[in-house]
Coordinates of C-alpha atoms in Angstrom, one line a residue:
M281 CA 52.0 169.0 159.7
V282 CA 53.0 166.3 157.2
S283 CA 50.0 164.6 155.8
E284 CA 49.8 160.8 155.8
L285 CA 49.9 160.7 152.0
E286 CA 53.0 163.0 151.9
L287 CA 54.8 160.8 154.4
K288 CA 54.0 157.6 152.4
E289 CA 55.4 159.2 149.3
I290 CA 58.6 160.2 151.2
I291 CA 59.1 156.7 152.6
G292 CA 58.3 155.1 149.3
K293 CA 60.9 157.2 147.5
V294 CA 63.6 156.4 150.0
L295 CA 62.8 152.7 150.0
K296 CA 62.8 152.6 146.2
E297 CA 66.3 154.3 146.1
M298 CA 67.5 151.7 148.6
A299 CA 66.2 148.9 146.5
V300 CA 68.0 150.3 143.5
E301 CA 71.3 150.4 145.5
G302 CA 70.8 146.8 146.5
T303 CA 70.0 147.4 150.2
S304 CA 68.0 144.7 151.8
V305 CA 65.0 145.8 153.7
N306 CA 62.7 143.3 155.5
N307 CA 59.9 144.7 157.6
E308 CA 57.4 141.9 157.3
V309 CA 55.7 141.1 160.6
K310 CA 55.7 137.4 161.1
K311 CA 52.9 136.1 163.3
P312 CA 54.0 132.8 164.9
S313 CA 51.1 130.4 165.5
A314 CA 49.6 130.1 168.9
S315 CA 50.0 126.4 169.0
A316 CA 51.4 124.6 172.0
S317 CA 55.2 124.4 172.3
V318 CA 56.9 121.2 171.1
I319 CA 59.9 119.6 172.9
E320 CA 62.4 118.2 170.4
N321 CA 65.8 116.7 171.4
G322 CA 65.3 118.1 174.9
I323 CA 64.8 121.7 173.6
I324 CA 61.5 123.6 173.9
D325 CA 60.3 126.1 171.4
D326 CA 61.2 129.8 172.1
I327 CA 58.0 131.0 173.7
T328 CA 58.8 134.6 172.9
K329 CA 58.3 134.0 169.2
E330 CA 54.6 133.7 169.8
D331 CA 52.8 137.0 168.9
L332 CA 50.6 137.8 172.0
R333 CA 48.3 139.8 169.8
E334 CA 47.1 136.6 168.2
V335 CA 46.7 134.6 171.4
I336 CA 43.5 134.4 173.5
E337 CA 43.8 132.1 176.5
L338 CA 40.2 132.5 177.6
K339 CA 38.4 129.2 177.1
N340 CA 35.1 130.5 175.9
P341 CA 35.3 134.2 174.7
A342 CA 31.9 135.6 173.8
N343 CA 33.1 136.9 170.4
R344 CA 36.6 135.6 169.6
E345 CA 37.0 137.5 166.3
E346 CA 35.9 140.8 167.7
F347 CA 38.2 140.3 170.7
L348 CA 41.2 139.6 168.4
K349 CA 40.4 142.8 166.4
Y350 CA 41.1 144.8 169.6
K351 CA 44.0 142.7 170.7
R352 CA 45.8 143.3 167.4
K353 CA 45.9 147.0 168.2
T354 CA 47.9 146.7 171.4
P355 CA 50.8 144.5 172.8
A356 CA 49.1 144.6 176.2
R357 CA 48.4 141.2 177.9
L358 CA 44.6 141.0 177.2
G359 CA 42.7 137.8 177.3
I360 CA 44.9 135.8 179.6
S361 CA 43.4 133.0 181.7
R362 CA 44.0 131.8 185.2
A363 CA 44.1 128.6 187.3
G364 CA 42.3 129.5 190.5
S365 CA 43.8 132.7 191.8
R366 CA 47.0 132.3 189.8
Y367 CA 48.3 132.8 186.2
T368 CA 48.3 129.7 184.0
T369 CA 51.7 128.1 183.4
H370 CA 51.9 129.5 179.9
T371 CA 51.2 133.1 181.0
M372 CA 53.7 132.9 183.8
L373 CA 56.4 131.4 181.5
R374 CA 55.8 134.1 179.0
L375 CA 56.1 136.9 181.6
R376 CA 59.4 135.4 182.9
A377 CA 60.7 135.0 179.3
D378 CA 59.9 138.6 178.4
H379 CA 61.4 139.9 181.6
A380 CA 64.6 137.9 180.9
A381 CA 64.7 139.4 177.4
A382 CA 64.4 142.9 178.9
Q383 CA 67.3 142.2 181.2
D384 CA 69.4 140.8 178.4
A385 CA 68.7 144.0 176.3
V386 CA 70.1 146.2 179.1
L387 CA 73.0 144.1 180.3
T388 CA 74.5 142.7 177.0
D389 CA 76.7 144.6 174.5
V390 CA 76.3 145.2 170.8
S391 CA 78.6 142.7 169.2
E392 CA 81.8 143.8 167.5
E393 CA 80.9 141.8 164.4
F394 CA 77.7 143.7 164.0
L395 CA 79.5 147.1 164.3
K396 CA 82.1 146.0 161.9
A397 CA 79.5 144.8 159.4
N398 CA 77.8 148.2 159.5
N399 CA 81.1 150.2 159.3
L400 CA 80.8 151.8 162.7
F401 CA 83.8 152.5 164.8
T402 CA 83.4 152.8 168.6
V403 CA 83.7 155.6 171.1
K404 CA 82.4 155.5 174.7
S405 CA 81.0 157.6 177.5
R406 CA 82.8 158.2 180.8
C407 CA 81.2 155.1 182.3
Q408 CA 83.5 152.2 182.9
D409 CA 81.0 149.4 182.9
K410 CA 77.3 148.5 182.8
D411 CA 76.9 148.8 186.5
Q412 CA 78.2 152.4 186.5
Y413 CA 76.2 153.2 183.4
I414 CA 73.0 152.2 185.2
T415 CA 73.8 154.0 188.5
R416 CA 75.5 157.1 187.1
P417 CA 73.4 158.6 184.2
D418 CA 75.5 161.8 184.4
L419 CA 78.7 159.9 183.3
G420 CA 76.8 158.4 180.3
R421 CA 76.1 161.9 179.0
R422 CA 79.7 162.8 178.5
L423 CA 82.5 161.4 176.2
D424 CA 85.7 160.2 177.8
E425 CA 88.9 162.0 176.8
E426 CA 90.1 159.3 174.4
S427 CA 86.8 159.3 172.6
V428 CA 87.0 163.1 172.1
K429 CA 90.4 162.6 170.4
I430 CA 89.0 159.7 168.2
L431 CA 86.1 161.8 167.0
K432 CA 88.3 164.7 166.1
E433 CA 90.6 162.4 164.2
K434 CA 88.1 160.2 162.3
C435 CA 85.0 162.4 161.8
V436 CA 84.2 165.2 159.4
Q437 CA 84.3 168.5 161.3
N438 CA 81.4 171.0 161.3
P439 CA 78.9 168.7 159.5
T440 CA 75.4 169.8 158.6
V441 CA 74.1 166.7 160.2
Q442 CA 75.9 164.3 162.5
V443 CA 74.2 160.9 162.9
F444 CA 75.4 158.3 165.3
V445 CA 74.2 155.1 167.0
A446 CA 74.2 154.5 170.8
D447 CA 73.4 151.4 172.8
G448 CA 71.3 153.2 175.4
L449 CA 69.3 150.8 177.5
S450 CA 68.8 148.2 174.8
S451 CA 71.6 146.7 172.8
T452 CA 69.1 144.3 171.3
A453 CA 67.2 147.2 169.8
I454 CA 70.3 148.4 168.0
E455 CA 71.0 145.0 166.4
A456 CA 67.4 144.5 165.4
N457 CA 66.9 147.9 163.7
I458 CA 70.1 149.7 162.6
E459 CA 70.7 147.6 159.5
D460 CA 67.5 148.9 158.0
C461 CA 67.1 152.3 159.7
L462 CA 70.5 153.8 159.3
P463 CA 70.8 153.2 155.5
A464 CA 67.2 154.6 155.0
L465 CA 68.1 157.7 157.1
L466 CA 71.3 158.3 155.2
N467 CA 69.7 157.7 151.8
G468 CA 66.9 160.1 152.8
L469 CA 69.2 162.9 153.7
K470 CA 71.2 162.3 150.5
S471 CA 68.0 162.6 148.5
Y472 CA 67.4 166.0 150.1
G473 CA 71.0 167.1 149.2
I474 CA 71.9 167.3 152.9
S475 CA 75.6 166.5 153.8
V476 CA 76.2 164.1 156.7
G477 CA 79.2 163.6 158.9
T478 CA 80.8 160.3 159.8
P479 CA 78.5 157.8 161.5
F480 CA 79.9 155.9 164.5
F481 CA 78.8 153.9 167.6
A482 CA 78.8 155.2 171.2
K483 CA 79.0 152.7 174.0
L484 CA 77.4 153.1 177.4
A485 CA 75.7 156.2 176.2
R486 CA 72.7 158.3 177.3
V487 CA 70.7 160.6 175.1
G488 CA 72.6 163.6 176.5
L489 CA 75.8 162.3 175.0
A490 CA 74.6 163.8 171.7
D491 CA 75.1 167.3 173.2
D492 CA 78.8 166.6 173.8
V493 CA 79.1 165.1 170.3
S494 CA 77.6 168.2 168.9
E495 CA 80.0 170.5 170.7
V496 CA 83.1 168.4 169.8
L497 CA 82.2 168.1 166.1
G498 CA 80.4 171.5 165.6
A499 CA 77.3 169.8 164.0
E500 CA 74.4 172.0 163.0
V501 CA 72.0 169.1 163.7
T502 CA 72.8 166.0 165.7
C503 CA 70.7 162.8 165.5
V504 CA 71.3 159.8 167.8
L505 CA 69.6 156.4 167.2
I506 CA 69.5 154.9 170.7
G507 CA 68.0 151.8 172.3
E508 CA 64.9 152.5 174.5
R509 CA 64.3 151.2 178.0
P510 CA 62.9 147.7 177.4
G511 CA 59.6 146.5 178.8
L512 CA 57.5 143.3 178.8
A513 CA 55.9 144.3 175.4
T514 CA 59.2 144.4 173.5
A515 CA 63.0 144.6 174.2
E516 CA 63.8 145.8 170.6
S517 CA 62.4 149.3 170.6
M518 CA 64.7 152.2 169.4
S519 CA 64.3 155.9 169.3
A520 CA 65.8 158.8 167.4
Y521 CA 66.6 162.1 169.2
I522 CA 67.2 165.1 166.9
M523 CA 68.7 168.4 168.2
Y524 CA 69.4 171.7 166.5
K525 CA 72.8 173.1 167.5
A526 CA 72.9 171.0 170.7
Y527 CA 75.1 172.0 173.6
V528 CA 76.0 170.4 177.0
G529 CA 73.2 171.1 179.4
M530 CA 70.6 171.5 176.7
P531 CA 66.9 171.3 178.0
E532 CA 65.1 168.1 177.2
A533 CA 62.3 170.2 175.7
K534 CA 64.6 171.1 172.8
R535 CA 64.8 167.5 171.5
T536 CA 62.6 166.2 168.8
V537 CA 61.9 162.4 169.2
V538 CA 60.8 159.6 167.0
S539 CA 60.1 156.6 169.3
N540 CA 58.8 153.0 169.2
I541 CA 61.0 152.0 166.2
H542 CA 60.6 148.2 166.0
I543 CA 59.0 145.5 163.9
K544 CA 55.7 145.7 165.8
G545 CA 55.7 149.5 166.0
T546 CA 57.2 151.8 163.3
P547 CA 59.3 149.5 161.0
A548 CA 63.0 150.5 160.9
A549 CA 63.3 151.5 157.2
E550 CA 60.1 153.6 157.3
A551 CA 61.4 155.3 160.5
G552 CA 64.7 156.1 158.8
A553 CA 62.9 157.9 155.9
H554 CA 60.6 159.7 158.3
I555 CA 63.6 160.9 160.5
A556 CA 65.3 162.2 157.4
H557 CA 62.2 164.3 156.6
I558 CA 62.1 165.7 160.1
I559 CA 65.8 166.6 160.0
K560 CA 65.1 168.6 156.8
K561 CA 62.3 170.4 158.7
V562 CA 64.7 171.1 161.6
L563 CA 67.2 172.6 159.2
D564 CA 64.6 174.7 157.5
A565 CA 63.2 176.0 160.7
K566 CA 66.6 176.2 162.5
A567 CA 64.8 174.8 165.6
S568 CA 64.0 171.5 167.3
G569 CA 61.9 170.2 170.2
Q570 CA 59.1 172.5 171.3
D571 CA 60.4 175.3 169.1
L572 CA 59.7 173.2 166.0
K573 CA 56.3 173.2 164.5
L574 CA 55.8 170.1 162.4

């Protein structure tokens, strides 16, 4: 088991190297004020910018500061008020806004400009569109024929580690985290002297697509950074799934996971450094998932 001190040293080393190379990392958690929204030029403030951990709607809490101490430890909706038997207008609007953000995360695509800026070319699963992606998870676990050809042409074959990005169920999570997480991960692997294949982006992809990628490229370890299913707490959460010598049909128990990568969870750059350390452990042990003892 990696101690907290060792983990901090690993993360600090990677972030320091990134700073030397001029990589921008910004993981400050901004806490918008809980003041009332202001309408200006017919436009109301974005209610989702308000940090629910700093908001207590109860009119007369017995101990406000003590209550806030507990609220700051969870994104759960604690301390909301009501009007009779119903939610207050503010609470209802925030619920609807967060639900809309979750829907957008699932149904929108990662922009081409973002992928180009991060030097990621695109391949796709066998799904034809979002509707099929949602209703046919099995097709999201396999590459289409054209994508197999693209990977064989553009990627390093038989890499020690193959890292790629996938939209999963939240394109929003990818755009919010990849710019900090991917460089930190690649720099971390580089600092360990571990060779990495060619990063790319997989569209309409499920976690299991990594198994197909592993077989096509002959990777020893495969790591996919993928958008998590969004909820009302956040629509920007990403996970990393790490597999040793993955193959199509691989049991879920053989996957090692780092989850809740987002600004209010594990910050992206720190997560990247941590993932690199786990990949080193996977290579040393030649195992992942339940077979890996961290």
